Amino acid sequence: MKKVGFFKSIHFKFVLIYVLLILIAMQIIGVYFVRQLEEQLVTNFSDSINERVDLIAYNIGQEMLIERDESMPKLAEEVNSILNDFFSEELTTVKVIDSNSRVIATSDLENQQLVGKRITDIPVKQALVAGSRAADKIMLDNQIGRMLVLTVPIKNNDNVLGVIDLQSSMEEVYDQMKQINQIFVTGTVIALAITAVLGIFLAQTITRPMSDMRKQALEMAKGNFSRKVKVYGHDEIGQLALTFNNLTKKLQEAHATTEGEKRKLSSVLTHMTDGVIATDRKGRIILVNDPACEMLNVPRETVLSESILEVLGIEDEYALEDLLNETDSLILDFSTSTKPYIIKVSFSAIQKDTGLINGLIAVLYDITEQEKIEQERREFVANVSHELRTPLTTMRSYLEALAEGAWKDEELAPKFLDVTQTETERMIRLVNDLLQLSKLDSTDYKFFKEYVNFPHYFNRIIDRFELTKHETIIFERHLPEKKLFVEIDEDKITQVLDNIISNALKYSPEGGKIQFRLADKEGKLEISVSDQGVGIPKENLTNIFDRFYRVDKARTRKLGGTGLGLAIAKEMVVAHGGDIWAKSEDGIGTTIYFTLPLEKELEDDWE
Ligand code: ADP
């Protein structure tokens, strides 16, 4: 934040206002006080002069009334002596004028030539004629400066005997005023200086808590709530500081709650298996969790603030409004040629209480597996229906032929019946296999395991096939002499071996060799059955363990297979903790391998 400029600061404003206030107050007081003082001083001065003038007017009047003879001093001398007694100061000039307007005496030693001269001043004349005193007058003289002018008649009862004309310098009074003014100005300057300092202090009492609060607010913005504003007093600012501290506490609590909620939300989002994307009003991504990034195979940093339409790759088909109104989920197929990958996306709008749409939430589910299962289920139903329909249609046509009279044909009838019997058996086999598989699918399927010496057990099974096999097919056993123990459900593994060996027999050509092997491979017993049959193309090697999968459909059906034999074998081997796979060379032969965990300890005991 920018610092407050000096001229905009409260400090400056406070000091300015204070100083101006004091200045105005001093000015008003000054004007009033000085005027009053001046008036008072002038009145005092003129009163004292008037009193003295009245006194000498009386004295001179008395002297004038005396009848003078030779022996007595002259009137002028007497008057001079009276004047000297009263006005010795040089600042006052007094003229005594007789009733004929002639100057009898003057206190002004430098102007003694005035004595005997007539005075024609109007105030003097007025005083002589009317016997009234002229009002006090203040005049400005170039040399003396301001002076008080008095014209006082000398009276005896109502007779005017003469006039006293007085001029007294008032500079002393005005000097006094000047001094007082100076004191006043100095006082004002001192008062202003003190006010300015006080103003600064006062401003500080306000600005210090305020700048404290400002600092705290800045810290709070950074997420630091530990600071506290110092409370300097219990005035309004102190209360503001207290309220501010209270606010900080509340804000800290709110912040902690929000943070907690945020953490909870983010932990929920990260630990969710579904992907979540949230956008703003314009569809720009503001939040995305890790599963969503993984599903879309995009780094989090690059998708933030990108358009959701582009990230999902649906910008050509959809606009943001479509997604807001989309009630069904979208299915996005990101499958590659090698890997299926299907994502379901559900959208919901984030709405404010006012109904205004604030954003969009998209939840992503990986439904590849679900789709695969669904696909398999559909295929399975189709396969089962197909597998059942084929023998049934065959049987129907043969039965129809029989019903239409073929039963009478001694040659055809047994053949036809034979076919229907074979087909029925095939259906029974199929249903049995399906039942077997559905049993294996159910979770509570139980195995009855026992310890079995595998070479011995394997020999017995091969013996059984040896009795029924075509005489041209050769069996070759590569079985070890020693005992190899495995814990198996004999019935189930018998079925596995039956399926594998019967396949080998089925696909072996006349005179073909079938080899049986056992090998101890890192704690596992590896069982293999090799034939010299048609073989399986490389690309189909893994598929042969899928339900209903057949390499050559027509031929296998002819051979009576259901396409479920190896699928059942795989389920059973896996349930025993083993593995099953095939190796084959087209036209040369096939080997089916499977493993079972070996029980080493038992073996050692028997040794
Ligand atoms: P089926 O009952 O049809 O034999 P299986 O599940 O046992 O079904 O076998 C699946 C498919 O694997 C067969 O249809 C066949 O095409 C192929 N197959 C299995 N074993 C062999 C083998 N030994 N030689 C050649 N092809 C085989």
mmCIF file of C-alpha atoms in Angstrom, residues 262-279 285-305 308 311-312 341 343-346 360-366:
data_model
loop_
_atom_site.group_PDB
_atom_site.id
_atom_site.type_symbol
_atom_site.label_atom_id
_atom_site.label_comp_id
_atom_site.label_asym_id
_atom_site.label_seq_id
_atom_site.Cartn_x
_atom_site.Cartn_y
_atom_site.Cartn_z
ATOM 1 C CA LYS A 262 -10.843 -26.458 2.557
ATOM 2 C CA ARG A 263 -8.488 -29.150 3.844
ATOM 3 C CA LYS A 264 -11.388 -31.523 4.365
ATOM 4 C CA LEU A 265 -12.678 -30.822 0.892
ATOM 5 C CA SER A 266 -9.280 -31.195 -0.692
ATOM 6 C CA SER A 267 -8.614 -34.428 1.209
ATOM 7 C CA VAL A 268 -12.031 -35.740 0.170
ATOM 8 C CA LEU A 269 -11.294 -34.718 -3.405
ATOM 9 C CA THR A 270 -7.830 -36.281 -3.470
ATOM 10 C CA HIS A 271 -8.932 -39.511 -1.848
ATOM 11 C CA MET A 272 -11.916 -39.902 -4.107
ATOM 12 C CA THR A 273 -11.581 -42.463 -6.819
ATOM 13 C CA ASP A 274 -13.806 -40.412 -9.081
ATOM 14 C CA GLY A 275 -12.427 -37.389 -10.858
ATOM 15 C CA VAL A 276 -13.857 -34.000 -9.964
ATOM 16 C CA ILE A 277 -13.560 -30.806 -11.973
ATOM 17 C CA ALA A 278 -15.078 -27.480 -10.922
ATOM 18 C CA THR A 279 -15.291 -24.478 -13.193
ATOM 19 C CA ILE A 285 -11.377 -24.857 -14.603
ATOM 20 C CA ILE A 286 -10.776 -23.604 -11.057
ATOM 21 C CA LEU A 287 -10.379 -26.922 -9.282
ATOM 22 C CA VAL A 288 -9.345 -30.362 -10.408
ATOM 23 C CA ASN A 289 -8.419 -33.385 -8.327
ATOM 24 C CA ASP A 290 -5.649 -35.900 -8.988
ATOM 25 C CA PRO A 291 -7.893 -38.733 -10.231
ATOM 26 C CA ALA A 292 -9.407 -36.350 -12.817
ATOM 27 C CA CYS A 293 -5.915 -35.395 -14.026
ATOM 28 C CA GLU A 294 -4.941 -39.054 -14.217
ATOM 29 C CA MET A 295 -8.108 -39.986 -16.087
ATOM 30 C CA LEU A 296 -7.651 -37.216 -18.629
ATOM 31 C CA ASN A 297 -3.871 -37.696 -18.628
ATOM 32 C CA VAL A 298 -3.174 -33.983 -18.188
ATOM 33 C CA PRO A 299 -0.937 -32.193 -15.696
ATOM 34 C CA ARG A 300 -2.866 -30.142 -13.131
ATOM 35 C CA GLU A 301 -0.877 -26.946 -13.732
ATOM 36 C CA THR A 302 -1.781 -26.736 -17.390
ATOM 37 C CA VAL A 303 -5.522 -27.402 -17.068
ATOM 38 C CA LEU A 304 -6.237 -24.767 -14.425
ATOM 39 C CA SER A 305 -8.110 -21.856 -16.007
ATOM 40 C CA ILE A 308 -13.504 -27.562 -19.534
ATOM 41 C CA VAL A 311 -9.930 -30.341 -21.658
ATOM 42 C CA LEU A 312 -12.652 -32.940 -22.211
ATOM 43 C CA TYR A 341 -10.719 -46.461 -21.996
ATOM 44 C CA ILE A 343 -15.141 -42.264 -19.068
ATOM 45 C CA LYS A 344 -18.583 -41.233 -17.909
ATOM 46 C CA VAL A 345 -19.008 -37.553 -17.024
ATOM 47 C CA SER A 346 -21.949 -36.172 -15.029
ATOM 48 C CA LEU A 360 -20.165 -26.204 -13.127
ATOM 49 C CA ILE A 361 -19.090 -29.410 -11.433
ATOM 50 C CA ALA A 362 -18.137 -32.390 -13.519
ATOM 51 C CA VAL A 363 -17.689 -35.812 -11.939
ATOM 52 C CA LEU A 364 -15.686 -38.317 -13.969
ATOM 53 C CA TYR A 365 -16.001 -42.066 -13.568
ATOM 54 C CA ASP A 366 -13.765 -44.580 -15.239
#
